[in-house]
Short mmCIF file of C-alpha atoms in Angstrom, two decimals:
data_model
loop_
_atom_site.label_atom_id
_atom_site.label_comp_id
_atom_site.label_asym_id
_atom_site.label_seq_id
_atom_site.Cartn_x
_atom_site.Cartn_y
_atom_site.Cartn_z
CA UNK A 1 123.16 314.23 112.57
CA UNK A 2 124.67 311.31 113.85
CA UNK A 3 124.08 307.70 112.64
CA UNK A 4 122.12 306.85 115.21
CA UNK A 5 119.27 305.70 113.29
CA UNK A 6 121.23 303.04 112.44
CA UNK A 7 121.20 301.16 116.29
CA UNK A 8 117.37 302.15 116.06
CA UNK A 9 116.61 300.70 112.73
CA UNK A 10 118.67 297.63 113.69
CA UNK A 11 117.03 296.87 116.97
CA UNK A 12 113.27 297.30 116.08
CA UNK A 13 113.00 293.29 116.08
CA UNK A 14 114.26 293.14 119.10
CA UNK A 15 112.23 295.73 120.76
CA UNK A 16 109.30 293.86 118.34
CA UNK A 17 109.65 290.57 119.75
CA UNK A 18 110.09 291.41 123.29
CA UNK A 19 106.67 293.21 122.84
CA UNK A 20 105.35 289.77 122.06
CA UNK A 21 107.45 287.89 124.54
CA UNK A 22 109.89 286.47 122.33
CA UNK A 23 113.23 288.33 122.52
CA UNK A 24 114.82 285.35 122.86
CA UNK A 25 113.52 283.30 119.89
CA UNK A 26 115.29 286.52 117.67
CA UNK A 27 118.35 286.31 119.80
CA UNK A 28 118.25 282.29 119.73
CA UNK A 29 118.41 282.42 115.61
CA UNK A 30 120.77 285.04 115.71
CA UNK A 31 123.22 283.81 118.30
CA UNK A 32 122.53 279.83 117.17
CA UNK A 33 123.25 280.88 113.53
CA UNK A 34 126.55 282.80 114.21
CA UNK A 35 127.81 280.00 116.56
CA UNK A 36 127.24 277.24 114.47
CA UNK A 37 128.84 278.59 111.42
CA UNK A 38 131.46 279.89 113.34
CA UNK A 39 132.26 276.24 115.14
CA UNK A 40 131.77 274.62 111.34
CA UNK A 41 134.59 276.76 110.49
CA UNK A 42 136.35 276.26 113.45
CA UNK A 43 136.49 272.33 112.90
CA UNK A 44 138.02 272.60 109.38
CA UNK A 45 134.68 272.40 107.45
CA UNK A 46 135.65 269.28 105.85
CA UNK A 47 133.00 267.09 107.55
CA UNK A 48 130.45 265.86 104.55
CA UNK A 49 127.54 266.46 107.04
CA UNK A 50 128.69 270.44 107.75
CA UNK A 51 126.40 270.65 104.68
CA UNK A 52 123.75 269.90 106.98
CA UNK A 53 124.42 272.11 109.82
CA UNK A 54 125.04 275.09 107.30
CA UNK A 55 121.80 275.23 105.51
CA UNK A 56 119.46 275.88 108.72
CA UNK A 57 122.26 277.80 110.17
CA UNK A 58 122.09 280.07 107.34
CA UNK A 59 118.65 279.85 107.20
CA UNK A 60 118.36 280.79 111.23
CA UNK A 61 120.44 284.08 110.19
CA UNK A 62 118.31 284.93 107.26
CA UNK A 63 115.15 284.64 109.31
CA UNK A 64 116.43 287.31 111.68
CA UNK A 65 117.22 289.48 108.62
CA UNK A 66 113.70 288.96 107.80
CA UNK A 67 112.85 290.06 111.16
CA UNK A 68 114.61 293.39 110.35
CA UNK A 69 112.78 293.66 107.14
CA UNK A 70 109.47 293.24 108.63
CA UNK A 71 109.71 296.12 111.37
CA UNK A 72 110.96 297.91 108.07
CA UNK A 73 107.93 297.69 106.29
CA UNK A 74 106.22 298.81 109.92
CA UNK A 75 108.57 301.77 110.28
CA UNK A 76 108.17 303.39 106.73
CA UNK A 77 104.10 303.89 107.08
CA UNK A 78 103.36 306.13 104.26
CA UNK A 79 103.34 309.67 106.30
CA UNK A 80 106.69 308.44 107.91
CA UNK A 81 107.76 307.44 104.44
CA UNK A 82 107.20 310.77 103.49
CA UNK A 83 107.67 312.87 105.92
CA UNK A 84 110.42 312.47 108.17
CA UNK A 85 113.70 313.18 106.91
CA UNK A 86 115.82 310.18 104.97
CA UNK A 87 113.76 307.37 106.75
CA UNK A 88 112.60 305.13 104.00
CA UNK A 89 116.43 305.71 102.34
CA UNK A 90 118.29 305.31 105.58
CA UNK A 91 115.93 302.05 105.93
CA UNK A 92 116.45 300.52 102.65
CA UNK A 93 119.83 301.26 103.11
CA UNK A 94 120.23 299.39 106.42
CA UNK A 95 118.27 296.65 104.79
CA UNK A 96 120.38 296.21 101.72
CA UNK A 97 123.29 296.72 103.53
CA UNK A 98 122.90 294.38 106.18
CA UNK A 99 121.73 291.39 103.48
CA UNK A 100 125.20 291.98 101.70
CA UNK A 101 126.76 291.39 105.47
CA UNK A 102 124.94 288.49 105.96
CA UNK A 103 125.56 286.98 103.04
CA UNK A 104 129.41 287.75 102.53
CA UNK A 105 129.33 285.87 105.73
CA UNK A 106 127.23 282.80 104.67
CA UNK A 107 129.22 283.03 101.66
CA UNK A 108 132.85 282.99 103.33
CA UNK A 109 131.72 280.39 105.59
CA UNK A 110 130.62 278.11 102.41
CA UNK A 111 133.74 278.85 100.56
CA UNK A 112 135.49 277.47 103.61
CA UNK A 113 133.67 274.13 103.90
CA UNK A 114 132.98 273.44 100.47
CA UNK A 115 135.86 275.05 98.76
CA UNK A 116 133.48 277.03 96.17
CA UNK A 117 130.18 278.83 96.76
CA UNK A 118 127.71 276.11 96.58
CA UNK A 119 124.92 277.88 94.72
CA UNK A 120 122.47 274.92 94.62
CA UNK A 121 122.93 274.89 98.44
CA UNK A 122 121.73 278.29 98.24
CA UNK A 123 118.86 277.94 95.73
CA UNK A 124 117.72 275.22 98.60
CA UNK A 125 118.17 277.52 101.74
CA UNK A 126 116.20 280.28 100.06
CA UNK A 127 113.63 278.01 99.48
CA UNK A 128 113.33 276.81 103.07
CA UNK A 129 113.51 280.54 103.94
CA UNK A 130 110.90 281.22 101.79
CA UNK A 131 108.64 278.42 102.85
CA UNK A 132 109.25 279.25 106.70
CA UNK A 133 108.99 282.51 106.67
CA UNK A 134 105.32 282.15 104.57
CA UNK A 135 103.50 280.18 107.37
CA UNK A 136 105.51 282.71 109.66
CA UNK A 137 103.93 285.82 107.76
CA UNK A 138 100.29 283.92 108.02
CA UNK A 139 100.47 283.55 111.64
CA UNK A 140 102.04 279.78 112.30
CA UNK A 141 105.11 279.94 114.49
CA UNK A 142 105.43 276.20 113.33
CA UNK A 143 108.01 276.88 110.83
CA UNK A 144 109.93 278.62 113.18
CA UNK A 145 109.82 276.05 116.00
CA UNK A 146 110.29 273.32 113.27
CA UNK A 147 113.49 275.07 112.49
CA UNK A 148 114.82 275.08 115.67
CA UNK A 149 114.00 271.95 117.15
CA UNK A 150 115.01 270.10 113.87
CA UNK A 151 118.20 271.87 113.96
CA UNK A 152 118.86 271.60 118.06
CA UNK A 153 117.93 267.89 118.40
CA UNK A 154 120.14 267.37 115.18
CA UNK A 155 122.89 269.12 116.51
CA UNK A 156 123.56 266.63 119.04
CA UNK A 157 124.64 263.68 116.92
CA UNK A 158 125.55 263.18 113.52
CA UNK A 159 122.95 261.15 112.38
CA UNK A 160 120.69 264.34 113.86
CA UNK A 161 122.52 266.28 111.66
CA UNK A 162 122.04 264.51 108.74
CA UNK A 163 118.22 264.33 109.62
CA UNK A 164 118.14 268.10 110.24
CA UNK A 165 119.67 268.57 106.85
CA UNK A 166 117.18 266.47 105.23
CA UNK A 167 114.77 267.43 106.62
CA UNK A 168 115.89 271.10 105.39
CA UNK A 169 116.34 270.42 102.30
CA UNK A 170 113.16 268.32 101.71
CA UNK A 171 111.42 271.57 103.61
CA UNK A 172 113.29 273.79 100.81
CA UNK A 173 112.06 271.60 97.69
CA UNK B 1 108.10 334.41 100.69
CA UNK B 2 105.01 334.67 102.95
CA UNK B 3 102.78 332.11 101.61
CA UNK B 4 103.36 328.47 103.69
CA UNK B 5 101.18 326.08 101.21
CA UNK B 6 100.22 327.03 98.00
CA UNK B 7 97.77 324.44 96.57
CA UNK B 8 96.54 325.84 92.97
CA UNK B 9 94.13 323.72 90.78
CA UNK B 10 93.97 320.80 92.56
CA UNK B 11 91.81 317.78 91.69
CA UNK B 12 91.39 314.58 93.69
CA UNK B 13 88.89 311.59 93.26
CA UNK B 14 88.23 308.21 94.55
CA UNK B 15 86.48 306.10 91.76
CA UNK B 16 83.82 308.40 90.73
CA UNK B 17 83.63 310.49 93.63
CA UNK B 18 85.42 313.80 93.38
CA UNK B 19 86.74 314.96 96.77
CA UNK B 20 88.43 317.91 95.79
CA UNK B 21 87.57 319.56 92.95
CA UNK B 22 90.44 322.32 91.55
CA UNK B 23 90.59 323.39 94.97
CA UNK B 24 93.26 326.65 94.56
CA UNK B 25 94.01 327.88 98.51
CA UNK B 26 97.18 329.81 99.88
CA UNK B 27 98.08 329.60 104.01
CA UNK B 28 100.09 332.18 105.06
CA UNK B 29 102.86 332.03 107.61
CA UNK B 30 102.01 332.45 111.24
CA UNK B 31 98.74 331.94 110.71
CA UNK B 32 96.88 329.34 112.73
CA UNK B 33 93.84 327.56 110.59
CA UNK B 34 91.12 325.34 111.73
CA UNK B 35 89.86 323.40 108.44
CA UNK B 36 86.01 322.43 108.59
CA UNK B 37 83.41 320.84 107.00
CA UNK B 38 81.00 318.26 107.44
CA UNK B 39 81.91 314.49 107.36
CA UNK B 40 83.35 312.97 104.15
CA UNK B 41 84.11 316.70 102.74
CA UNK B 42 87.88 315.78 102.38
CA UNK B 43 89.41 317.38 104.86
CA UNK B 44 91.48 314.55 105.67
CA UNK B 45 92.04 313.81 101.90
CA UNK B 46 92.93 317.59 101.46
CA UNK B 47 95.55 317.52 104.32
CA UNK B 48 96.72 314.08 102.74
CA UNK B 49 97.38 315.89 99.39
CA UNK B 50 99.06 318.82 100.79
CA UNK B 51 101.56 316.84 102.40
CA UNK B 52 102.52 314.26 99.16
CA UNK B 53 100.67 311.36 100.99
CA UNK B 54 98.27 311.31 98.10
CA UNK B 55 98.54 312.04 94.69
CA UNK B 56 96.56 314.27 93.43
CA UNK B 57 95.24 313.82 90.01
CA UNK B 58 95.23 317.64 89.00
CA UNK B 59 96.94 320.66 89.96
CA UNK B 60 99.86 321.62 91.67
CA UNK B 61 101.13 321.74 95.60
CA UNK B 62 103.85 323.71 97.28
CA UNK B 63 105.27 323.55 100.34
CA UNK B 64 107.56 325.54 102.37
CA UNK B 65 108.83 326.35 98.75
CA UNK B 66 109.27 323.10 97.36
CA UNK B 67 107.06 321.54 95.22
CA UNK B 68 104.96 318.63 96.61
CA UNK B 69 105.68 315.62 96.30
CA UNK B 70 109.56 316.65 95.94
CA UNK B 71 110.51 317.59 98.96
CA UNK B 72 113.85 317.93 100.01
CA UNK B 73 114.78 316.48 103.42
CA UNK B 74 115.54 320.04 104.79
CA UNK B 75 112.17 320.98 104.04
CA UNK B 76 110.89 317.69 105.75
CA UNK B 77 112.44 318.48 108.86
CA UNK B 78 110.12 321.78 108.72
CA UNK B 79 106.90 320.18 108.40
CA UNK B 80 105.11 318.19 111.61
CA UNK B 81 102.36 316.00 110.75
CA UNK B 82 99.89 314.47 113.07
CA UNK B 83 97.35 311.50 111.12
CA UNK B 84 93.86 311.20 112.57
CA UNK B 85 94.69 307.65 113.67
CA UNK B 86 97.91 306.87 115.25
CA UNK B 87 100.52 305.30 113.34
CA UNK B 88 102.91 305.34 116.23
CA UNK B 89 105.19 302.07 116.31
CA UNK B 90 103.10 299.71 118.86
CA UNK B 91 105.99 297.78 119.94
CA UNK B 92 107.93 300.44 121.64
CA UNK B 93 107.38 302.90 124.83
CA UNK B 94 107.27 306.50 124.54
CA UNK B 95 110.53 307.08 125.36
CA UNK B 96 111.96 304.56 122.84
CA UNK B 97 109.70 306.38 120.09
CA UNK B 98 111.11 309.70 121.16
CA UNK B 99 114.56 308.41 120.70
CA UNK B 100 113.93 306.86 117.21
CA UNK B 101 112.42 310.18 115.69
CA UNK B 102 115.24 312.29 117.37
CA UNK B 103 118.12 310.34 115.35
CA UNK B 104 116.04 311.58 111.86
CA UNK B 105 115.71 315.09 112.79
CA UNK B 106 118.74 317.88 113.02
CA UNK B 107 117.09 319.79 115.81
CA UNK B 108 114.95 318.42 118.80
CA UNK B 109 114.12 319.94 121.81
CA UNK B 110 114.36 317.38 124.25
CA UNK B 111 113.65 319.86 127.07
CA UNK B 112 110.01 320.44 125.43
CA UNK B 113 109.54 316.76 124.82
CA UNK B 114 110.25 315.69 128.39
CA UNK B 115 108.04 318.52 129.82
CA UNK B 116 105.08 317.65 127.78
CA UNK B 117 105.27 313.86 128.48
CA UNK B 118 105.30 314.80 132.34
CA UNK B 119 102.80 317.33 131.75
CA UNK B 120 100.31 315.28 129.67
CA UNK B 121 100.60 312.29 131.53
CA UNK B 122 101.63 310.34 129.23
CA UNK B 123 103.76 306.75 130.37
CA UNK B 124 107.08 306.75 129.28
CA UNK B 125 107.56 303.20 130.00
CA UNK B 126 104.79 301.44 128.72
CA UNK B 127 104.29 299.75 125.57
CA UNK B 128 102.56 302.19 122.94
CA UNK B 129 99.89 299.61 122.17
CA UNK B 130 98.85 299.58 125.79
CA UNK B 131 98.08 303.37 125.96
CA UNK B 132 94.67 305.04 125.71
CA UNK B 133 93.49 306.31 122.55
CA UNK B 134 93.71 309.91 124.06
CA UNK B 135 97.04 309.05 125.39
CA UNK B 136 98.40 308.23 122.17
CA UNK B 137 97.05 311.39 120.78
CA UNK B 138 98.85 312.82 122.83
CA UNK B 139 102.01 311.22 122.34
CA UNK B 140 101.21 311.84 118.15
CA UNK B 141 101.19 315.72 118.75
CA UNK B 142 104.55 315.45 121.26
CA UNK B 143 106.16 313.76 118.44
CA UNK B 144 105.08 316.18 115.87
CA UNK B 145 106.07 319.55 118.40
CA UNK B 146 109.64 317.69 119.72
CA UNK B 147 111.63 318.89 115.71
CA UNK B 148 110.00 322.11 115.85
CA UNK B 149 108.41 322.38 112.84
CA UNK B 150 108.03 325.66 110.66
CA UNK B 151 104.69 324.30 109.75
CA UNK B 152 102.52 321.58 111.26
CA UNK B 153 99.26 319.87 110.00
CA UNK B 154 97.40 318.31 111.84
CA UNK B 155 93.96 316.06 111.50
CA UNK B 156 91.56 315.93 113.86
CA UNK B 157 93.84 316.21 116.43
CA UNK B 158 91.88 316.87 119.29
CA UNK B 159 89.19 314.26 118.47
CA UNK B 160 90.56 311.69 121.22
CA UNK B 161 91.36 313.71 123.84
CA UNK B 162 88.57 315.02 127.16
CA UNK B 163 88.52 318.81 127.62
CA UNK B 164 91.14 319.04 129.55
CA UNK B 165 93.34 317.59 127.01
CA UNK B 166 91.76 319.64 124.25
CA UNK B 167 92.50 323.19 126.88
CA UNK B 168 96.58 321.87 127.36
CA UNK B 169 96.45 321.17 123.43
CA UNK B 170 95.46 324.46 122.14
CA UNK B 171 97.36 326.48 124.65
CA UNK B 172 100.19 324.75 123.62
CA UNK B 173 99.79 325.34 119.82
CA UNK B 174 98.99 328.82 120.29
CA UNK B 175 102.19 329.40 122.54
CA UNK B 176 104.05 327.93 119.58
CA UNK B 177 102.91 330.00 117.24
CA UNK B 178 103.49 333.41 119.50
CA UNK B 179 107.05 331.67 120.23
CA UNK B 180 108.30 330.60 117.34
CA UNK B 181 105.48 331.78 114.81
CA UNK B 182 104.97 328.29 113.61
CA UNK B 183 102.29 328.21 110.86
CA UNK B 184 99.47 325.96 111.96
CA UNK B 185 96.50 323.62 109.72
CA UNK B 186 94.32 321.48 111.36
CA UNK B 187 91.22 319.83 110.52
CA UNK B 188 88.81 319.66 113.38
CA UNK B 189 84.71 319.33 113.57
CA UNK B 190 84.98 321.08 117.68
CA UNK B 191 83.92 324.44 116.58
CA UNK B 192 84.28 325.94 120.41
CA UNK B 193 87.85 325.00 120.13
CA UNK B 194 88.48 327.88 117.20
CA UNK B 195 86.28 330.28 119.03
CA UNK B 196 88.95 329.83 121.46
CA UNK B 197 91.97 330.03 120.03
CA UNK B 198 91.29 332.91 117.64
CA UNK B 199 91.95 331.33 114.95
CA UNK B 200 90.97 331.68 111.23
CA UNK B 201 89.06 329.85 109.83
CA UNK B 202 88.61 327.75 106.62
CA UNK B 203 85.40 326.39 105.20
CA UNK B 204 85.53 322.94 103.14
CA UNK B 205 82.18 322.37 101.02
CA UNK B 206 82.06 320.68 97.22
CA UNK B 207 85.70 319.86 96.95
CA UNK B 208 86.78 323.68 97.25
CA UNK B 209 87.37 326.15 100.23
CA UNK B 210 84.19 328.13 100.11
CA UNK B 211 84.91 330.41 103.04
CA UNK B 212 88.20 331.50 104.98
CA UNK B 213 88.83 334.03 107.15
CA UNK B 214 89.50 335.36 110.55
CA UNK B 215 86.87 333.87 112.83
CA UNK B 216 85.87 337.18 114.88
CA UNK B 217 85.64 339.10 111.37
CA UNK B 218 83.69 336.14 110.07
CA UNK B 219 80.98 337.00 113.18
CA UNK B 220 81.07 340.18 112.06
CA UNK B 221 80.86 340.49 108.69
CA UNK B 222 78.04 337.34 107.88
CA UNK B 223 74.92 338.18 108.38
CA UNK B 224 71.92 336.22 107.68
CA UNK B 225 69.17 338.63 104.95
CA UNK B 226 65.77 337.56 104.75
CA UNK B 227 62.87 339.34 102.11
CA UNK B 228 61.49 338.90 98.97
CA UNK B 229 63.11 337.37 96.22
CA UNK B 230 63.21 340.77 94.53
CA UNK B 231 64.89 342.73 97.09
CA UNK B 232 66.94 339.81 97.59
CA UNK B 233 67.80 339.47 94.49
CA UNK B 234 68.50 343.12 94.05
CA UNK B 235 71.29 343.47 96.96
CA UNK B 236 73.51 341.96 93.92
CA UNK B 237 75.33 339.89 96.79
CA UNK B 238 77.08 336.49 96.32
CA UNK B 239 75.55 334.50 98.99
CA UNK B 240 77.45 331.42 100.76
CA UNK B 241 73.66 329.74 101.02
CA UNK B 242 70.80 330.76 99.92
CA UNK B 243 67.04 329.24 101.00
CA UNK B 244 63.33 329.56 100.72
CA UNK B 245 60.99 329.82 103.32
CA UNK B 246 57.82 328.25 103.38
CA UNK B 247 56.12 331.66 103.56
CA UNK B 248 57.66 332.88 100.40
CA UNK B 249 60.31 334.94 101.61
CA UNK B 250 64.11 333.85 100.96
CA UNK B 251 67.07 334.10 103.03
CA UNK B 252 70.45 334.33 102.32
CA UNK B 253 73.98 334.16 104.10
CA UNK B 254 76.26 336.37 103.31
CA UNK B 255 79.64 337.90 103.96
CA UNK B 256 78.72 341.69 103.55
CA UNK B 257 81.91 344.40 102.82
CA UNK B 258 80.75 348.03 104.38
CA UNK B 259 79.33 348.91 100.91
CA UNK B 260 77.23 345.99 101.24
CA UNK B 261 76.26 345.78 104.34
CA UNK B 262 75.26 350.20 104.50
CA UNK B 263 73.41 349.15 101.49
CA UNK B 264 71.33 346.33 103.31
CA UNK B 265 70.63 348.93 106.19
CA UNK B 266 69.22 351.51 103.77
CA UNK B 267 66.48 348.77 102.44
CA UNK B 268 65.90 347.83 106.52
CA UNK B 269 62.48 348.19 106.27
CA UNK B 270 62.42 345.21 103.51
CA UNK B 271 64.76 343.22 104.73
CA UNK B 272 65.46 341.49 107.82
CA UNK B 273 69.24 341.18 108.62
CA UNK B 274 70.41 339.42 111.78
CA UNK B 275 73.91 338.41 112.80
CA UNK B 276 74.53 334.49 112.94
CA UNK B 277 76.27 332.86 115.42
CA UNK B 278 79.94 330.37 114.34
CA UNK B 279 78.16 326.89 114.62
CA UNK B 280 74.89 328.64 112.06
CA UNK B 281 77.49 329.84 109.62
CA UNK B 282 79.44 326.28 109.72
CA UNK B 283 75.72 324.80 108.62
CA UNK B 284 74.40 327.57 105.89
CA UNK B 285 78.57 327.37 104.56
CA UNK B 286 78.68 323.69 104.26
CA UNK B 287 74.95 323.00 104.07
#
């Protein structure tokens, strides 16, 4: 058997979205969230308002993850669950191992800038996760588009980015 | 080992209501079984157990020789399911769905899958949601076929599809089961469709199989007895209904061994004893 199920597990939001029309909102918090961290990096992470480009970056990745987990849920139905061979454990496994990727990465990337792994920073982008991905759960692409467009327009200038941050953290308390 | 499911003792209720009720049943292998009853029997519920989808709340399940819910994936791979309403992954085509399964299972016969998608007419490009009820029934039962299973259960399955569909269905399960003598359980309320495929034929009534048996020796050993109570009564048969008349008489249904039934012809002159047809047995069984 090969591992096959992996790809498939790992591209059900994709194939989810683009049901729905919106590949590219998955691929624009994916691709966004990688980039940005990546170019915070790049630029020596010593600029006091990274903080504020790293907590809706992170929280862009995260909501993808959350994408994954989602179609999860939808893929382990309870005759699936039970029936076909190592799907909810192959699942679970994707899903738990993915989450330890992701945040190895996040955490790399906020050893870099900060010099330590800012848990408080963390505690905050959970909460903004949480928050965005309730109204997401109930229906309101709001939180989503909030993200985005809070973290786009602030990209552009510093002041933007200290805006986005606030705004981010504000969202997350 | 010969016997396919085992289910012995087994209890289920919802609330109050007791669905099954220490229902103990055996399917053989090879054997193709339609499971009837009348609407709300547990059919559905029964399958459900069988499989480790429910719990039950008494009794004990086997399948394929493992013990239910426990099964090991091996044993999984055996088994093909098909739900009475689709729980096939809305967001993807056929073709996509096909390809997910395939990565779970370690045999698929991709020559089988492709042929019944062309032959069924079902769209390999188009997004499962958008297909037709029967068309996703028809997609359920490819995916169930493509791992070929040692066993497959499946509910209602033909309730969503025209004749046609119903015809290509059948033939297909009963080429299975000459080919590869898959064992077969499916819940259906189309009684023609046994009467076609031969099949035998299990009766669900009071949370317990009442009847099962091959349909054609069903036809031919149930007869319908009507007299007097006393002579009735004096046959010393266990009937599978039993009614008054509103002239006083009573009539049973019965499945009659050759003992029985020479004794019933010897008392012909009190007695009335007439043959019943598939669809009268189904009522008097599950009345």
């Amino acid at each position: 058997m090969s591992l096959g199920f992996v790809r498939h597990i790992l591209m059900q939001p994709w194939h989810e979205a683009r049901q729905i029309g919106q590949a590219w909102l998955v691929w624009l918090a994916l691709l966004t969230g990688v980039a940005v961290l990546g170019a915070t990096v790049g630029s020596g992470g010593r600029n006091p308002g990274h903080i504020l480009i790293f907590l809706p970056a992170a929280a862009l990745i995260f909501f993808g993850w959350l994408q994954l987990v989602l179609t999860a849920l939808k893929q382990t139905t309870p005759s699936n669950a039970r029936l076909v061979p190592g799907l909810r454990r192959r699942v679970t496994a994707v899903i738990i191992a993915t989450y330890i990727g992701l945040a190895a990465v996040i955490g790399a990337v906020c050893l870099s800038i900060f010099g330590t792994i800012n848990w408080g920073l963390a505690s905050v982008s959970i909460g903004g996760l949480v928050m965005a991905t309730a109204a997401f759960s109930v229906g309101s692409r709001l939180a989503a588009w909030t993200v985005f467009v809070v973290f786009i327009g602030g990209w552009q200038t510093e002041s933007g980015r200290q805006a986005a941050g606030l705004f981010f953290v504000a969202a997350g308390q | 080992m010969n016997d396919v499911v085992k289910l012995a003792g087994v209890s289920k209720a919802f609330g109050k209501h007791m669905v099954l009720n220490g229902l103990s049943w055996t399917v053989e292998r090879g054997k193709v079984i339609g499971l009837v009853g009348r609407n709300g029997a547990g059919k559905s519920t029964l399958l459900l157990c069988a499989l480790g989808i429910y719990e039950t709340d008494a009794g004990s399940i086997q399948m394929l020789g493992d013990r239910v819910p426990e099964l090991s994936d091996a044993t999984r791979a055996r088994i093909g399911y098909v739900p009475q309403s689709s729980d096939l992954f809305g967001w993807l085509t056929a073709d996509q769905l096909l390809d997910y399964f395939r990565a779970f299972y370690p045999r698929w016969n991709d020559v089988k899958v492709r042929a019944l998608l062309n032959r069924w007419g079902v769209p390999r490009d188009r997004v499962i949601s958008k297909l037709s009820g029967g068309e996703k029934q028809r997609l359920s039962i490819i995916r169930a076929l493509a791992h070929e299973p040692e066993l497959l259960l499946l509910d209602e399955p033909v309730s969503g599809l025209d004749p046609a569909g119903r015809r290509d269905f059948l033939s297909e399960l009963m080429s299975d089961v000459v080919d590869r003598e898959t064992t077969i359980l499916f819940s259906t309320h189309i009684l023609s469709d046994l009467e076609r495929v031969a099949a035998d034929v299990a009766f669900l009534k009071d949370g317990a199989i009442r009847l099962h048996g091959q349909l054609d020796e069903l036809i031919e050993t149930c007869r319908r007895i009507t007299g007097d109570k006393h002579s009735i009564d004096a046959l010393g048969i266990q009937a599978l209904s039993r009614e008054e008349n509103v002239n006083g008489t009573v009539s049973i249904v019965a499945r009659l061994d050759d003992r029985h039934l020479r004794s019933v012809e010897t008392r012909n002159g009190a007695l009335r004893v007439d043959r019943i047809a598939f669809e009268e047995l189904f009522e008097e069984v599950t009345r």
